Short mmCIF file of C-alpha atoms in Angstrom, two decimals:
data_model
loop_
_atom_site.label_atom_id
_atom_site.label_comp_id
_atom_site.label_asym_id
_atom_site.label_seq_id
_atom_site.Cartn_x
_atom_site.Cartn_y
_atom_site.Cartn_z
CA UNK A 1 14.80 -17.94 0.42
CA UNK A 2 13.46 -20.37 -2.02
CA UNK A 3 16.30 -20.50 -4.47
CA UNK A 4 14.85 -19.61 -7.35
CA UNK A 5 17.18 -19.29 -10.71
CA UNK A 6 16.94 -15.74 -12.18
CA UNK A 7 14.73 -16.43 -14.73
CA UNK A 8 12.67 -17.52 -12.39
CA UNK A 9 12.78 -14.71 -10.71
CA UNK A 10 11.63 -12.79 -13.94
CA UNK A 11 8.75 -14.72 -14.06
CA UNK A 12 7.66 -14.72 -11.13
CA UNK A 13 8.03 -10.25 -11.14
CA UNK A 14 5.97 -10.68 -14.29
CA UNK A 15 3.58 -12.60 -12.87
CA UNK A 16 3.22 -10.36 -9.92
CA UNK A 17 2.60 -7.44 -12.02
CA UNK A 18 0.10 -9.10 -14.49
CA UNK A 19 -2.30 -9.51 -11.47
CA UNK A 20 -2.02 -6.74 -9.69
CA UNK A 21 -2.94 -5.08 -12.95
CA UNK A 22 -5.96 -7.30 -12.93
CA UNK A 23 -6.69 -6.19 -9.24
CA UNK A 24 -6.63 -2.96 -10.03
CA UNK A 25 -8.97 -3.10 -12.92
CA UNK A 26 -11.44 -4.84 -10.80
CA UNK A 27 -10.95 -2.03 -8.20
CA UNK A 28 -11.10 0.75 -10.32
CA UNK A 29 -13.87 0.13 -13.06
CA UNK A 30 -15.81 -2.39 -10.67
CA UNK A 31 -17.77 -5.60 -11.80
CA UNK A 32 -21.35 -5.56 -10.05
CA UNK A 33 -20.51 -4.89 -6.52
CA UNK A 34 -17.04 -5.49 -6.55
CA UNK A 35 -14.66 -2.80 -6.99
CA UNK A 36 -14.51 0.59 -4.97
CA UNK A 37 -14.55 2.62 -8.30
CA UNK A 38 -11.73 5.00 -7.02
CA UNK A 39 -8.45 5.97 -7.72
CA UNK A 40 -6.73 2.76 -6.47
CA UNK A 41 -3.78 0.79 -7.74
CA UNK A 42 -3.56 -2.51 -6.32
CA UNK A 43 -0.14 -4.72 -5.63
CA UNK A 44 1.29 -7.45 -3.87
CA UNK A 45 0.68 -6.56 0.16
CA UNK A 46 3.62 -6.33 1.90
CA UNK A 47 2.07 -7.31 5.39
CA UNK A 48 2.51 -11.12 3.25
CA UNK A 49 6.27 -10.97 3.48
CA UNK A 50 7.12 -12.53 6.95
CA UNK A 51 4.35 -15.20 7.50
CA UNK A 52 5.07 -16.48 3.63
CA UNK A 53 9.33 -16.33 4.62
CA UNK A 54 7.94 -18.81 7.59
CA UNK A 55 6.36 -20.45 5.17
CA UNK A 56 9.12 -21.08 3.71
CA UNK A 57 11.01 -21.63 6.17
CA UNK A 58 9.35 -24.48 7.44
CA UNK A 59 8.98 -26.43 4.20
CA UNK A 60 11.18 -29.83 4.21
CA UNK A 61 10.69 -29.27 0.32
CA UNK A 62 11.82 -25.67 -0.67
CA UNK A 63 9.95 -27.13 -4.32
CA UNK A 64 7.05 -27.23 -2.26
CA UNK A 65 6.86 -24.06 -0.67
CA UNK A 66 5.34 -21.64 -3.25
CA UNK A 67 2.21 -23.95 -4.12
CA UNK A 68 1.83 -24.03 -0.50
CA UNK A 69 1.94 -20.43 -0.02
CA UNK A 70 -0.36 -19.59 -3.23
CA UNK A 71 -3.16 -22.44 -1.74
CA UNK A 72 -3.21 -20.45 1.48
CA UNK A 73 -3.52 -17.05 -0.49
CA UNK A 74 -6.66 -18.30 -2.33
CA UNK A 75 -8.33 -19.82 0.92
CA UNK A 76 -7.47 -16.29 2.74
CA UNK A 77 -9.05 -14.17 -0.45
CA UNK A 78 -11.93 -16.39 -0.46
CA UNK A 79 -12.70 -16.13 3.14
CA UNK A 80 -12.17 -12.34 2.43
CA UNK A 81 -14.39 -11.76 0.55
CA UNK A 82 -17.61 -13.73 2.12
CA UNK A 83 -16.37 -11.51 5.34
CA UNK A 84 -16.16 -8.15 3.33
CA UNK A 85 -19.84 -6.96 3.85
CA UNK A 86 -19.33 -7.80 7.50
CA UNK A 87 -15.64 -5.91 7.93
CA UNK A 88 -17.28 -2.44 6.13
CA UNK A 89 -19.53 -1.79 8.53
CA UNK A 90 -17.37 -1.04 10.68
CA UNK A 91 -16.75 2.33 8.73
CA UNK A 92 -19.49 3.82 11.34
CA UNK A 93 -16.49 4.11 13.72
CA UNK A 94 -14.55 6.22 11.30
CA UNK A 95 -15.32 10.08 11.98
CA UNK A 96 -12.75 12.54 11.33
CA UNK A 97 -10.63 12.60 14.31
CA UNK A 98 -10.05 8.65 13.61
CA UNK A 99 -9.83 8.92 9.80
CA UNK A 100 -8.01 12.32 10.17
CA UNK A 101 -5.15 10.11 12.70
CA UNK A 102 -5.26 7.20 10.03
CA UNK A 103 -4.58 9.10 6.76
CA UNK A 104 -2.00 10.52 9.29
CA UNK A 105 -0.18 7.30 10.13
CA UNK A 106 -0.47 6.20 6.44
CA UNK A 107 2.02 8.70 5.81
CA UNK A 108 3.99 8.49 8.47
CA UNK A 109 4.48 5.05 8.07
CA UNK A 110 5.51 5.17 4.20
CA UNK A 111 8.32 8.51 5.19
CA UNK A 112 10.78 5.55 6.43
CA UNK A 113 10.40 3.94 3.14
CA UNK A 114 11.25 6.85 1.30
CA UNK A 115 14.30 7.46 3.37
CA UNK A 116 15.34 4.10 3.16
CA UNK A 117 14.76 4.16 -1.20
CA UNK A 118 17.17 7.28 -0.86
CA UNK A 119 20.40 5.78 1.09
CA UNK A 120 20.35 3.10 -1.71
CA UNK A 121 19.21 -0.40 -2.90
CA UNK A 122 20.90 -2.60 -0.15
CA UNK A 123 21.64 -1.87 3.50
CA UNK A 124 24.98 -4.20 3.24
CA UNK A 125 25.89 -2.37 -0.29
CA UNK A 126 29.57 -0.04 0.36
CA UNK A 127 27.32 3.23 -1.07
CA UNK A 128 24.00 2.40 0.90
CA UNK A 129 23.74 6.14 2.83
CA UNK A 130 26.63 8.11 0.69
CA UNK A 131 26.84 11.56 -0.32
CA UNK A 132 26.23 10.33 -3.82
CA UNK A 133 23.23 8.66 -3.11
CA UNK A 134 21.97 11.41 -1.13
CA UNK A 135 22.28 13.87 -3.35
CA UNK A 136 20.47 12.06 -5.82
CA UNK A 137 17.65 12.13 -3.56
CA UNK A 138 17.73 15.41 -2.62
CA UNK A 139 18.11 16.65 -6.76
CA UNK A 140 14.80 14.97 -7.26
CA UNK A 141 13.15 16.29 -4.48
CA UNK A 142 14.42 19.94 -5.34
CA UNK A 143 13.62 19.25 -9.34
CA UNK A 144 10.02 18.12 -8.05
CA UNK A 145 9.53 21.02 -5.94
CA UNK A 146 10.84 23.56 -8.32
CA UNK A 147 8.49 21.79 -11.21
CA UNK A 148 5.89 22.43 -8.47
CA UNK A 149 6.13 26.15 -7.83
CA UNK A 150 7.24 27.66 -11.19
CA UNK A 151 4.99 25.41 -13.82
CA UNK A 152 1.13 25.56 -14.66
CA UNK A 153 -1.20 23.01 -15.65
CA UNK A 154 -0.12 19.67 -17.19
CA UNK A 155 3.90 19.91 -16.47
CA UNK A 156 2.40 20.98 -12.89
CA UNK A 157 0.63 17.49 -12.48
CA UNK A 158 3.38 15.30 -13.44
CA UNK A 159 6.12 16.92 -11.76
CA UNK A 160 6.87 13.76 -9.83
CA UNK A 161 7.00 12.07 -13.41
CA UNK A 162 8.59 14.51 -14.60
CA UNK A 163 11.25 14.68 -11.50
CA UNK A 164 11.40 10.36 -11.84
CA UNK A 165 13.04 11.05 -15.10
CA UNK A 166 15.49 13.72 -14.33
CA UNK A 167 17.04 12.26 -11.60
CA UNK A 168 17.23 8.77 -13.71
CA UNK A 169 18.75 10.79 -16.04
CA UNK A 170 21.04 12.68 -13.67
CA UNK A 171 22.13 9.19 -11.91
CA UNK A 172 23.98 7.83 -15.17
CA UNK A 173 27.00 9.43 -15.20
CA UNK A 174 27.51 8.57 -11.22
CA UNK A 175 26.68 4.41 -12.52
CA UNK A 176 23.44 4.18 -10.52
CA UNK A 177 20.86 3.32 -13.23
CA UNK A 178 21.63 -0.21 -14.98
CA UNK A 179 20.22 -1.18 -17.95
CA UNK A 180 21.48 -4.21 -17.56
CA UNK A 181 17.96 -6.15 -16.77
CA UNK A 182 16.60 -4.48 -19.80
CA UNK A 183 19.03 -6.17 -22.27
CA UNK A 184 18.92 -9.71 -21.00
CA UNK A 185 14.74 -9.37 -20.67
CA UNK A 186 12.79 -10.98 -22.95
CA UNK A 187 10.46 -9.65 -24.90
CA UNK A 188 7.41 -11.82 -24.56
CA UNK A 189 6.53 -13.94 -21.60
CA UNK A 190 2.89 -14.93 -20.36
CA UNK A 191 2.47 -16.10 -16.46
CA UNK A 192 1.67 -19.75 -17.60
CA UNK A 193 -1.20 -20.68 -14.69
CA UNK A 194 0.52 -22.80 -11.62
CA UNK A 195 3.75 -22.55 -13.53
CA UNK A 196 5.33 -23.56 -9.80
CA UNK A 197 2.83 -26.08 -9.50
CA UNK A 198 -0.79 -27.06 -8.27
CA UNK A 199 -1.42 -25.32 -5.10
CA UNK A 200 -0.89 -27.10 -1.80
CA UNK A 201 -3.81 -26.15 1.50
CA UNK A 202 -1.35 -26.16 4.34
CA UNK A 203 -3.47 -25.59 8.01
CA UNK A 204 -0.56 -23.73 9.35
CA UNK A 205 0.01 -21.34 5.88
CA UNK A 206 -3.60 -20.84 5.56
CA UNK A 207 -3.89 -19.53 9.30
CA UNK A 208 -0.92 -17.30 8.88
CA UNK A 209 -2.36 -15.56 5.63
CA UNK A 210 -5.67 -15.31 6.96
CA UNK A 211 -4.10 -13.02 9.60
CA UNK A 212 -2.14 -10.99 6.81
CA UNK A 213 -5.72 -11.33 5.37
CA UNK A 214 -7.27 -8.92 8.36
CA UNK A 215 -4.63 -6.74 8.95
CA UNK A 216 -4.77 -5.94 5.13
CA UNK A 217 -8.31 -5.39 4.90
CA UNK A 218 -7.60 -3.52 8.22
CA UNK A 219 -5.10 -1.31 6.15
CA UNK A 220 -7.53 -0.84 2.84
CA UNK A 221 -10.26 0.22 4.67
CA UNK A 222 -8.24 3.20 6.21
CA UNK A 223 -6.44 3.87 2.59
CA UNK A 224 -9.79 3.98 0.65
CA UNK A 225 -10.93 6.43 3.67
CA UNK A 226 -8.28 8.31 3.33
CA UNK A 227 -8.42 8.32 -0.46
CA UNK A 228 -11.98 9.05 -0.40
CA UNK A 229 -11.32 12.16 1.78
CA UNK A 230 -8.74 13.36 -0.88
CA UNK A 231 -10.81 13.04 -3.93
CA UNK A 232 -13.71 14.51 -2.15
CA UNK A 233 -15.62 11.37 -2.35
CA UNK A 234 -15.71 9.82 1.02
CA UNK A 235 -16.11 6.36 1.18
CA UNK A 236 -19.27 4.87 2.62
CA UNK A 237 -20.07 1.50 3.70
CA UNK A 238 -20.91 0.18 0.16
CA UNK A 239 -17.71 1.72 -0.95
CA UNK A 240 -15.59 0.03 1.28
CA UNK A 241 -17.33 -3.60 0.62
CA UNK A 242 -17.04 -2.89 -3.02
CA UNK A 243 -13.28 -2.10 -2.57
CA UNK A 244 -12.77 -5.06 -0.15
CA UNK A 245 -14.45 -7.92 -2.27
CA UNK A 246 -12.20 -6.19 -5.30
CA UNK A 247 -8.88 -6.77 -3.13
CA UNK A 248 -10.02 -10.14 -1.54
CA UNK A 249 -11.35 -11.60 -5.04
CA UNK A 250 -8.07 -10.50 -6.91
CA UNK A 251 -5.95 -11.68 -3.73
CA UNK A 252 -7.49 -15.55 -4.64
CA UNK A 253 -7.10 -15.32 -8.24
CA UNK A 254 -4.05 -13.72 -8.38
CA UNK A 255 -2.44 -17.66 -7.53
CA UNK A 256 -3.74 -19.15 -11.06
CA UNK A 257 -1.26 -16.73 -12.32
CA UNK A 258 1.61 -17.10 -9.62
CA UNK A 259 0.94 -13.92 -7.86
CA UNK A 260 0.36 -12.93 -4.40
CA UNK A 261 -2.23 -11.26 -1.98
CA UNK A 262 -2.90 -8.33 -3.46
CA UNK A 263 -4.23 -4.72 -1.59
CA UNK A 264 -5.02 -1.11 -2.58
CA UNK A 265 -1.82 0.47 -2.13
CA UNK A 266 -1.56 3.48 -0.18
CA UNK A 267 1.45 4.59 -2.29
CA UNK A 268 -0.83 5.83 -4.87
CA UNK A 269 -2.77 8.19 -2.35
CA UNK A 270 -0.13 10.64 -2.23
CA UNK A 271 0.27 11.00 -6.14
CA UNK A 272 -3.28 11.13 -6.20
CA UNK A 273 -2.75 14.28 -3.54
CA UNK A 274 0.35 15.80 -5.35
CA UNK A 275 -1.33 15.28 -8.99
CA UNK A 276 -4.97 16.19 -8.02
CA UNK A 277 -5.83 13.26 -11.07
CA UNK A 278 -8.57 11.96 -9.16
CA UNK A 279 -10.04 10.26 -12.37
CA UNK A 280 -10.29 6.39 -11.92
CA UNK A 281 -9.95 5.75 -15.71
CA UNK A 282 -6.50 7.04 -15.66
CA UNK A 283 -5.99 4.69 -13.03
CA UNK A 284 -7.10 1.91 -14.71
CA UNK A 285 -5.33 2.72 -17.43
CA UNK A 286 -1.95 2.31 -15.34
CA UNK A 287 -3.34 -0.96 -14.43
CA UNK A 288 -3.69 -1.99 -17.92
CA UNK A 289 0.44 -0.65 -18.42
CA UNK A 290 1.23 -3.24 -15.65
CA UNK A 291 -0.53 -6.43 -17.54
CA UNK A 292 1.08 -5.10 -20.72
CA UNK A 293 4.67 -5.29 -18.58
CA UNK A 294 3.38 -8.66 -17.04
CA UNK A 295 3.18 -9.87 -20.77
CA UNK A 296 6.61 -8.07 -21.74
CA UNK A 297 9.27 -9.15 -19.07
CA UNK A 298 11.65 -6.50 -21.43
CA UNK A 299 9.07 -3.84 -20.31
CA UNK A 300 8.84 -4.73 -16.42
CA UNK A 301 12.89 -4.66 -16.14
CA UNK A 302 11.97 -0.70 -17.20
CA UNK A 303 10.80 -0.28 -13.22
CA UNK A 304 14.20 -1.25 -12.38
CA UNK A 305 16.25 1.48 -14.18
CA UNK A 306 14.87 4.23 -12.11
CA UNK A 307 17.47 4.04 -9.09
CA UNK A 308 16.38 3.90 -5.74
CA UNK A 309 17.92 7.45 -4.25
CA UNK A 310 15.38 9.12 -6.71
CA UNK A 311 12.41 6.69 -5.54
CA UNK A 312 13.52 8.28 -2.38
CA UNK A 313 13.19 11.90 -3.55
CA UNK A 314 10.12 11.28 -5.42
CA UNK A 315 8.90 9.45 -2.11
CA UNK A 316 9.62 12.29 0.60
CA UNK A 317 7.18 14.52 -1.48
CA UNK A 318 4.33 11.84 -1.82
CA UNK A 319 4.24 9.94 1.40
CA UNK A 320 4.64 13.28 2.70
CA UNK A 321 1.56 14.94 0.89
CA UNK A 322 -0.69 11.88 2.49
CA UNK A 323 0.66 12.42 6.06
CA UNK A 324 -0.13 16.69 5.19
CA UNK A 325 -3.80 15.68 4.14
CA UNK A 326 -4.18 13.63 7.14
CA UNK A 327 -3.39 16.70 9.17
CA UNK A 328 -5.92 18.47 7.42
CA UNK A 329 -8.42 16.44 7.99
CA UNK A 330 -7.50 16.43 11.76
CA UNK A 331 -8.18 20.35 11.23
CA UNK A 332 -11.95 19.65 10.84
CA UNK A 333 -11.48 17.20 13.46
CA UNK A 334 -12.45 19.63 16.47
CA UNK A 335 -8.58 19.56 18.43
CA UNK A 336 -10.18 22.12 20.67
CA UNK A 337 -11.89 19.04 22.96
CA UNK A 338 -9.63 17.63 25.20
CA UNK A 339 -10.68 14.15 24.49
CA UNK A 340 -10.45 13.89 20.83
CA UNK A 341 -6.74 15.54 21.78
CA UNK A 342 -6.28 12.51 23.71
CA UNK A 343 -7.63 10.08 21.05
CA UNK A 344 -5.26 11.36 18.46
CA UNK A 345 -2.07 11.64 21.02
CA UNK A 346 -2.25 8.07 22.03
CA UNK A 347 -3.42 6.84 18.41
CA UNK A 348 -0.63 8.17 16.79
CA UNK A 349 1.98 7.06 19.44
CA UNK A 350 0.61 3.69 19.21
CA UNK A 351 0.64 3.77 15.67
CA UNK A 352 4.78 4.68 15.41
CA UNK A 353 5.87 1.97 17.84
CA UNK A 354 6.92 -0.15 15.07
CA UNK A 355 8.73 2.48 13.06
CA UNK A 356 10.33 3.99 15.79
CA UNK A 357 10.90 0.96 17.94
CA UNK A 358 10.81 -1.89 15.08
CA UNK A 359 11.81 -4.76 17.68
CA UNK A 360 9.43 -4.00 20.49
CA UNK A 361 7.27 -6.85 19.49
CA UNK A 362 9.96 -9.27 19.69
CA UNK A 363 9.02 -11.57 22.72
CA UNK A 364 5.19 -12.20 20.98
CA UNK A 365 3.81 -14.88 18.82
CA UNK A 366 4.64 -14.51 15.36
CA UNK A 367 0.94 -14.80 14.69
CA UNK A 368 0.41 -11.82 17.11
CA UNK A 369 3.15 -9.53 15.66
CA UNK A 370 1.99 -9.76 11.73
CA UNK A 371 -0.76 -7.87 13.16
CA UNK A 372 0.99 -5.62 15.84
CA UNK A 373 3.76 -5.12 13.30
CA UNK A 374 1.40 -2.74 10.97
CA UNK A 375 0.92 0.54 12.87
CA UNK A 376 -1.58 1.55 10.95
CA UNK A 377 -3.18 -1.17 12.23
CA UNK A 378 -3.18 -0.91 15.88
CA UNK A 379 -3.14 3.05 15.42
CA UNK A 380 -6.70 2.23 13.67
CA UNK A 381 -7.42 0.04 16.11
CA UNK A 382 -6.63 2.36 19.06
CA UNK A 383 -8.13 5.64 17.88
CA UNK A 384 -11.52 3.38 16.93
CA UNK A 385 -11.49 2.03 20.35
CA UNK A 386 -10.40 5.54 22.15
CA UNK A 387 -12.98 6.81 20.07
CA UNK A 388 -15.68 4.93 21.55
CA UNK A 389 -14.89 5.52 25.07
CA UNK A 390 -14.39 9.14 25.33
CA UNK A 391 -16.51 10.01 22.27
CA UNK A 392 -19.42 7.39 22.47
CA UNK A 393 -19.57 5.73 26.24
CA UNK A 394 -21.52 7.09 29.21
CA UNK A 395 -21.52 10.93 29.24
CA UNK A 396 -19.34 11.35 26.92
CA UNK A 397 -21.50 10.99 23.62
CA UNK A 398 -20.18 13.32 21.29
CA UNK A 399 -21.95 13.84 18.16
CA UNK A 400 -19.29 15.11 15.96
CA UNK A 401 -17.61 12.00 17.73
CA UNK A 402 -18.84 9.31 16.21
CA UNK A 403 -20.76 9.78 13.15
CA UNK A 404 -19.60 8.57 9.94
CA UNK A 405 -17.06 10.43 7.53
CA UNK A 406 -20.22 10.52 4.74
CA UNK A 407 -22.62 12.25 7.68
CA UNK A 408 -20.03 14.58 8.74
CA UNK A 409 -19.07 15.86 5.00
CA UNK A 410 -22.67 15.82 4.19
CA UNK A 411 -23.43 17.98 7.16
CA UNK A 412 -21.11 20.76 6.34
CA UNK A 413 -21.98 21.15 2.03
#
């Protein structure tokens, strides 16, 4: 949208994944009180992508547009993190049969991004959806699966590895993996601070991202409680400040270095659930691979050579593990009440309106549809809210309703 050359574009991949190896090294070994000190890898939000296309959109200049975009990302982390403290407590509104609906959605919501990885790279490409394509997919689901049930120990928790490479490996001789970006890489490259220029505070931009700002905060508080129920660690209030001011401080420096607004990624909860790694050091040490490919452009084009029909495979079985935990902590949820039935019914529906239905936002504000665009947003939103009035309100108080995720684990040990 910006016309960037393709060098440019190198740089400017580098550059994303030198800070969001920062990010996650502030998220996972924590300065002071910043940094959720779990299993998190943070990366570029994706929530960013239509406000910053309008953005650009809008610029007379298109020279103009990335400085722009990169002052409003520093104003929204800033603002982000003197609001962090504030946004946690709501984590008192979390018990299981919201958290439980969350996790849920999480995976939900990431299934159509697995599916769409396993039709192809491009929806306008002649293969996007063929057999080939397909079948790739499905060989590195069934490789993963079989790595699954018939290994033991190490091979066992790095079957998804394990299944990345196979099915890169089996792609070759159908001409799906290129090594093409590999060989005209370079080898060295540092993210030279406002390389695109000095960054530009834009009203308009800085309104936009502060939007993207909530509904990713919004999306990190449900990922780090969903996390935290994984790793049997649930996150408390201090947790979730930690983690936020570790997203919302990397999200404002990430613009010295080019990058964007940066957010735990709930990717990494389902490898987290398939692996059972639950050590944050490991973690980190992935983040540290991702400033070493920010560094080595040569490296970074590695990412590319895994095609994206075996992304897909790999995906069905992670995305799907997070949606499987979220059910599991629905289990403990107490389904047998009518009410918290209700809650998760009408949370969940809520939550797949913009998967299932991805134009039914059309006639709102853009402003209004960054946020109703995430369903794991309103489905949050909606099962905190539906919580509160059948669970809370009036007559209805229900214990097991409302408290915490901490007070409810803590009462069953």
């Amino acid at each position: 949208a910006i016309g960037l050359t393709g060098s440019e574009l190198t740089f400017l991949t580098g550059a994303g994944l030198f800070t969001a190896g920062l990010a996650t090294f502030l998220q996972t070994l924590g300065i002071w009180k910043i940094g959720a000190r779990l299993p998190f890898v943070n990366g570029v939000t994706f929530a960013g992508v239509a406000p910053m296309t309008a953005v650009v959109a809008s610029t007379k200049d298109k020279s103009d547009a990335l400085p722009i975009i990169f002052g409003a990302v520093i104003v929204a982390g800033l603002l982000g993190f003197i609001a962090a403290p504030f946004f946690s407590k709501a984590v008192r509104f979390f018990p299981p049969v919201v958290t439980g609906t969350v996790i849920t959605l999480i995976g939900v919501s990431l299934l159509p991004v697995a599916f769409g990885w396993a039709q192809g790279p491009a929806p306008t490409a002649d293969d996007y959806g063929s057999t080939t394509n397909l079948g790739l997919a499905a060989a590195t689901l069934l490789i993963v699966l079989v790595l699954r049930r018939f290994t033991r120990g190490f091979v066992k928790q790095i079957a998804v590895l394990l299944g990345l490479i196979a099915g890169t490996l089996l792609a070759i001789p159908f001409g799906a993996t290129d090594f093409g970006p590999v060989t005209h890489a370079a080898v060295i490259g540092f993210p030279t601070p406002f390389h695109f220029g000095a960054p530009q505070f834009q009203l308009a931009a800085i309104l936009s991202l502060c939007v993207v700002m909530v509904v990713s905060m919004t999306e990190s508080t449900a990922d780090m409680l969903a996390l935290g129920e994984i790793v049997e660690r649930p996150a408390d209030e201090r947790t979730i400040a930690a983690g936020l001011r570790a997203d919302t401080l990397g999200s404002a420096l990430s613009p010295l270095f080019n990058g964007f607004m940066c957010s735990a990624f709930a990717q990494n909860i389902g490898l987290v659930a398939m692996t059972r790694i639950r050590s944050r050091y490991v973690v980190a040490t992935g983040g540290g691979f991702l400033v070493l490919m920010g560094l080595c452009p040569m490296a970074a084009s590695l990412i590319a050579v895994v095609p994206r029909p075996v992304l897909g495979g790999a995906g069905v079985v992670l995305f799907g593990s997070v949606a499987a935990s979220g059910i599991q902590t629905l289990v403990k949820a107490g389904l047998d009440k009518d009410n918290n039935v209700l809650i998760v019914a009408v949370s969940l529906a809520v939550g797949m309106i913009p998967i299932t239905a991805p134009d039914f936002y059309h006639a709102f504000p853009q402003t209004a549809k960054i946020v109703l665009d995430s369903g794991i947003s309103t489905g949050c939103v909606a099962a905190v809210l539906l919580n509160l009035v059948f669970n809370h309100l009036g007559s209805n108080h229900d214990v097991q309703g409302v408290v915490p995720p901490m007070v409810h684990a803590v009462s069953h040990e």
